[in-house]
């Protein structure tokens, strides 16, 4: 370490599955962090993850509470399944740690609101890793959308056929709940607009290997008068799109086009030209970690901070509700329902009192 460089932040990684192992490797390689503990219900899996990345001396445990009591740590990486996100992130913040969590912030908007209120009450940071917004192409597309504003209709088409096995194939709304939050979050980044309502229809074709609906079409009305449309399939047997989907953004100067992998282009009546791309910032989950480390050391708040990220989770919840009703749903109703549920679930009086403020900031 060079003279004067700050000490690396001591980091606890919770979850040693596929994403947990990726995060552990990142934490181990980063100059700004050092892993001190890995928590997983399967300690043998945790030990294998530690061995694979070469993180010698890292403590292992099957329960988070014991580690938080025994190990001195600064931040926690939450890579658990969505149902455990609230419990793990909350325990870390209440123990004085800042947190970066895999998306979604929680498995419901109501519990996401509670986490945002806990962050407010404890003064800790909770950042949600929306890794796909942290790519140089998405950032370039967003800059172009701002430069060419106002934007008109925005569309994203997504078609993949992954065979994950496990919990995704048993979910009731696998595409909407586990994948759609990425394009919904990207749409928010591109427009800066707030969604007002959504109409979403789901289906599950006969060849689908998912228990729940693996296809969906959703149209969001935005508060700037534009629309965002999403067409997705997670059981496509044909030519696949990028994992990022294929995008089109209408502007007064032409159409911004992105295939999800290559440099975005600006298409006009005379052809299309690639946008210059000089971005050198970190990408993916590395960007999420770098932003949290910088914020802990006094830098800017991460752009995935929970109070903002809840807007993407609210879009998912609204789309699910619309699909279940087969009718248009207002975002105001979704926020109101989530607040009511959060107030019913929350037992800490101070946290409960902060919930209306959190909703006002997240939805306004």
XYZ file of C-alpha atoms in Angstrom:
364
model
C 0.000 0.000 0.000
C 1.348 3.421 -0.944
C 2.144 5.988 1.741
C -0.898 7.921 2.824
C -3.366 5.543 1.192
C -6.424 4.834 3.373
C -6.763 1.428 4.952
C -8.983 -0.943 2.965
C -12.521 -1.274 4.281
C -13.050 -4.498 6.204
C -15.807 -6.350 4.395
C -18.247 -9.122 5.274
C -19.729 -11.044 2.334
C -23.043 -12.784 3.012
C -23.875 -15.538 0.557
C -21.325 -17.793 -1.161
C -23.284 -18.880 -4.218
C -22.555 -17.765 -7.774
C -22.937 -14.030 -7.167
C -21.456 -14.273 -3.691
C -18.293 -15.822 -5.103
C -18.052 -13.064 -7.725
C -18.402 -10.385 -5.065
C -15.885 -12.119 -2.801
C -13.328 -12.196 -5.599
C -13.956 -8.522 -6.313
C -13.627 -7.551 -2.637
C -10.390 -9.559 -2.420
C -8.871 -7.928 -5.532
C -9.959 -4.368 -4.805
C -7.440 -2.000 -3.259
C -10.262 -0.374 -1.305
C -11.581 -3.464 0.481
C -10.408 -6.578 2.258
C -12.636 -9.567 3.093
C -12.743 -10.458 6.773
C -15.676 -12.907 6.867
C -17.962 -14.948 4.624
C -21.367 -16.023 5.899
C -23.398 -18.798 4.285
C -25.795 -21.422 5.581
C -23.463 -23.926 3.903
C -20.042 -23.268 5.447
C -18.437 -25.833 3.138
C -19.571 -23.740 0.173
C -18.226 -20.632 1.883
C -14.881 -22.361 2.455
C -14.717 -23.361 -1.205
C -15.416 -19.792 -2.316
C -12.646 -18.494 -0.053
C -10.218 -21.127 -1.322
C -11.055 -20.390 -4.950
C -10.305 -16.673 -4.704
C -7.283 -17.194 -2.446
C -8.592 -15.077 0.417
C -6.589 -16.688 3.207
C -7.495 -15.909 6.814
C -11.130 -15.038 6.150
C -13.462 -16.119 8.933
C -16.400 -18.418 8.069
C -19.804 -18.644 9.721
C -23.316 -19.929 9.073
C -25.042 -17.149 11.048
C -24.658 -13.418 10.491
C -25.350 -12.414 14.090
C -22.308 -14.243 15.419
C -19.994 -12.630 12.865
C -21.313 -9.122 13.502
C -20.602 -9.631 17.199
C -17.118 -11.081 16.710
C -15.547 -9.394 13.680
C -14.606 -5.740 13.265
C -16.014 -4.686 9.897
C -16.880 -1.541 7.951
C -19.153 -2.705 5.134
C -21.240 -5.715 4.194
C -22.041 -7.187 0.780
C -25.488 -8.819 0.698
C -25.749 -11.508 -2.010
C -28.450 -13.608 -0.388
C -31.737 -14.610 -2.042
C -34.263 -11.730 -2.264
C -36.347 -13.072 0.620
C -33.371 -12.587 2.974
C -32.329 -9.125 1.777
C -34.340 -7.188 4.370
C -33.143 -9.214 7.345
C -29.466 -9.210 6.346
C -29.193 -5.566 5.257
C -31.090 -4.384 8.309
C -28.945 -6.368 10.739
C -25.808 -4.930 9.153
C -26.999 -1.311 9.303
C -28.166 -1.686 12.891
C -24.705 -3.065 13.717
C -23.110 0.072 12.244
C -22.071 -1.211 8.812
C -22.729 0.328 5.404
C -24.163 -2.080 2.850
C -24.160 -2.837 -0.848
C -26.861 -5.346 -1.749
C -27.674 -7.331 -4.833
C -30.959 -6.243 -6.376
C -33.730 -6.039 -5.407
C -33.398 -4.020 -2.197
C -36.000 -6.369 -0.695
C -38.526 -8.871 -1.997
C -41.341 -6.327 -1.613
C -41.636 -2.573 -1.892
C -42.979 -2.449 1.662
C -39.835 -4.052 3.071
C -37.731 -1.860 0.798
C -39.371 1.167 2.404
C -38.555 -0.223 5.827
C -34.902 -0.628 4.827
C -34.757 2.952 3.570
C -36.210 4.099 6.893
C -33.651 2.015 8.814
C -30.884 3.611 6.736
C -32.295 7.025 7.662
C -32.608 6.091 11.348
C -29.112 4.611 11.662
C -27.325 7.054 9.383
C -25.901 4.164 7.357
C -25.668 3.779 3.586
C -27.565 1.053 1.759
C -26.734 0.899 -1.943
C -28.426 -1.521 -4.343
C -26.285 -3.005 -7.102
C -28.145 -2.472 -10.383
C -25.117 -3.695 -12.280
C -26.508 -3.133 -15.768
C -26.784 0.628 -15.314
C -23.075 0.557 -14.517
C -21.863 -0.124 -18.055
C -20.178 2.450 -20.232
C -22.707 1.908 -23.040
C -25.688 2.557 -20.753
C -23.978 5.633 -19.361
C -23.276 6.882 -22.903
C -26.871 6.226 -23.933
C -28.096 8.158 -20.898
C -25.812 11.104 -21.668
C -27.042 11.162 -25.249
C -30.670 11.059 -24.136
C -29.996 14.066 -21.918
C -28.144 15.945 -24.654
C -30.900 15.322 -27.219
C -33.830 15.837 -24.822
C -36.737 15.803 -24.747
C -37.167 12.097 -25.309
C -40.280 10.523 -26.748
C -41.218 6.849 -26.790
C -38.668 4.468 -25.299
C -38.746 0.721 -25.908
C -36.803 -2.322 -24.763
C -37.122 -5.790 -26.276
C -35.655 -8.724 -24.352
C -35.578 -12.397 -25.396
C -33.497 -15.104 -23.748
C -33.983 -18.766 -22.888
C -31.881 -19.473 -19.771
C -32.375 -22.694 -17.850
C -31.404 -21.719 -14.337
C -33.083 -24.410 -12.313
C -33.690 -23.549 -8.679
C -35.926 -20.840 -7.272
C -36.410 -18.818 -10.468
C -38.200 -21.656 -12.207
C -40.611 -21.936 -9.277
C -41.429 -18.216 -8.974
C -44.918 -16.969 -9.804
C -43.636 -13.989 -11.824
C -40.042 -14.950 -12.721
C -39.434 -12.481 -15.548
C -40.970 -9.473 -13.817
C -39.613 -10.143 -10.350
C -36.103 -11.316 -11.157
C -35.147 -9.712 -14.462
C -37.399 -6.804 -15.449
C -36.039 -4.555 -12.704
C -32.899 -4.094 -14.823
C -34.591 -2.532 -17.885
C -37.038 -0.681 -15.635
C -34.076 0.827 -13.787
C -32.338 1.664 -17.071
C -35.476 3.432 -18.334
C -35.476 5.588 -15.209
C -31.821 6.424 -15.801
C -32.404 7.328 -19.463
C -35.378 9.612 -18.904
C -35.122 10.995 -15.375
C -38.933 10.858 -15.483
C -41.285 9.327 -12.938
C -43.720 6.597 -13.999
C -47.383 7.482 -13.382
C -49.113 4.243 -14.374
C -48.559 0.883 -16.046
C -50.527 -1.657 -18.058
C -48.884 -5.081 -18.027
C -49.952 -8.439 -19.466
C -48.188 -11.718 -18.687
C -48.256 -15.124 -20.349
C -46.536 -18.491 -20.088
C -46.343 -20.388 -23.389
C -46.865 -24.174 -23.530
C -43.141 -24.870 -23.984
C -42.076 -22.816 -20.963
C -40.024 -24.572 -18.289
C -41.051 -21.982 -15.698
C -43.921 -22.492 -13.279
C -44.867 -18.812 -13.455
C -45.280 -16.417 -16.365
C -42.069 -16.159 -18.373
C -43.296 -13.548 -20.867
C -44.597 -10.027 -20.292
C -45.488 -6.828 -22.105
C -45.635 -3.610 -20.053
C -46.321 -0.002 -21.022
C -45.534 2.755 -18.512
C -46.866 6.299 -18.785
C -44.229 8.771 -17.587
C -44.809 12.158 -15.983
C -43.118 13.987 -18.882
C -45.812 12.733 -21.260
C -43.712 9.988 -22.843
C -44.019 6.212 -22.661
C -41.706 3.324 -21.895
C -42.642 -0.060 -23.357
C -41.072 -3.386 -22.439
C -41.495 -6.699 -24.215
C -39.730 -9.599 -22.554
C -39.416 -13.363 -22.787
C -37.373 -15.683 -20.604
C -38.280 -18.815 -22.552
C -37.348 -17.714 -26.060
C -36.234 -20.553 -28.332
C -35.235 -18.291 -31.199
C -32.518 -15.731 -31.806
C -31.674 -14.101 -28.502
C -31.139 -10.464 -27.646
C -28.345 -9.234 -25.429
C -28.869 -9.709 -21.703
C -29.303 -5.936 -21.705
C -32.079 -6.109 -24.305
C -32.414 -4.051 -27.478
C -33.275 -0.361 -26.987
C -34.767 2.499 -29.004
C -35.144 6.071 -27.720
C -36.928 8.650 -29.865
C -35.551 12.231 -29.783
C -35.976 15.393 -31.910
C -32.610 14.655 -33.554
C -33.304 11.030 -34.440
C -33.483 7.613 -32.789
C -30.957 6.437 -30.234
C -30.379 2.736 -30.898
C -28.586 0.203 -28.736
C -28.352 -3.545 -29.285
C -27.345 -4.091 -25.660
C -23.725 -4.961 -26.423
C -22.208 -2.581 -28.979
C -21.647 1.172 -28.863
C -25.014 3.017 -29.053
C -25.853 4.726 -32.336
C -27.851 7.759 -33.398
C -30.071 6.913 -36.334
C -31.422 9.620 -38.669
C -33.082 9.669 -42.063
C -29.675 9.414 -43.734
C -28.243 6.512 -41.729
C -26.764 5.987 -38.297
C -23.514 6.895 -36.589
C -21.934 5.388 -33.451
C -21.689 7.645 -30.429
C -18.202 8.419 -29.181
C -17.406 6.327 -26.111
C -14.496 7.529 -23.974
C -15.872 6.299 -20.630
C -13.185 4.628 -18.502
C -15.046 4.262 -15.191
C -15.475 0.844 -13.587
C -18.425 -1.244 -14.711
C -20.863 -3.822 -13.332
C -20.658 -4.837 -9.702
C -17.181 -3.265 -9.467
C -18.779 0.155 -10.002
C -21.258 -0.497 -7.205
C -18.457 -1.439 -4.814
C -16.282 1.500 -5.862
C -19.153 3.937 -5.315
C -19.877 2.598 -1.834
C -16.204 2.723 -0.827
C -15.936 6.296 -2.089
C -19.104 7.320 -0.240
C -17.941 5.767 3.040
C -14.762 7.829 2.697
C -16.710 11.056 2.252
C -17.441 11.011 -1.465
C -20.795 11.361 -3.247
C -23.768 9.181 -2.396
C -23.930 6.103 -4.678
C -26.458 6.401 -7.494
C -27.924 3.085 -6.324
C -28.737 4.418 -2.859
C -31.872 2.690 -1.598
C -34.108 5.776 -1.415
C -33.690 6.214 -5.186
C -33.569 2.552 -6.161
C -37.018 2.017 -4.651
C -38.436 3.685 -7.767
C -37.317 0.699 -9.852
C -38.727 -1.781 -7.331
C -42.021 0.122 -7.362
C -42.209 -0.278 -11.158
C -41.809 -4.040 -10.775
C -44.500 -4.243 -8.105
C -46.862 -2.115 -10.175
C -46.308 -4.293 -13.249
C -47.036 -7.452 -11.247
C -50.218 -5.935 -9.810
C -51.343 -4.834 -13.270
C -50.679 -8.315 -14.687
C -52.691 -9.921 -11.892
C -55.599 -7.534 -12.413
C -55.208 -7.369 -16.205
C -55.848 -3.637 -15.854
C -53.947 -0.357 -15.678
C -52.481 0.481 -12.257
C -51.428 3.886 -10.952
C -48.059 4.234 -9.263
C -49.682 6.339 -6.528
C -51.772 3.335 -5.488
C -48.692 1.112 -5.338
C -46.814 3.546 -3.101
C -49.842 3.977 -0.822
C -50.350 0.233 -0.445
C -46.666 -0.339 0.249
C -46.672 2.347 2.939
C -49.687 0.783 4.621
C -48.099 -2.675 4.640
C -44.754 -1.303 5.852
C -46.428 0.489 8.752
C -48.238 -2.704 9.718
C -45.059 -4.811 9.637
C -42.650 -2.389 11.297
C -42.257 -2.793 15.062
C -39.642 -0.102 15.692
C -41.554 3.108 16.442
C -38.833 5.462 15.209
C -38.446 3.576 11.929
C -42.230 3.481 11.480
C -42.474 7.242 11.990
C -39.935 7.787 9.199
C -41.878 5.765 6.623
C -44.120 8.583 5.279
C -41.047 10.747 4.729
C -39.338 7.895 2.881
C -42.339 7.410 0.578
C -42.522 11.149 -0.142
C -38.846 11.256 -1.116
C -38.835 8.008 -3.090
C -41.991 8.667 -5.085
C -41.824 12.462 -5.488
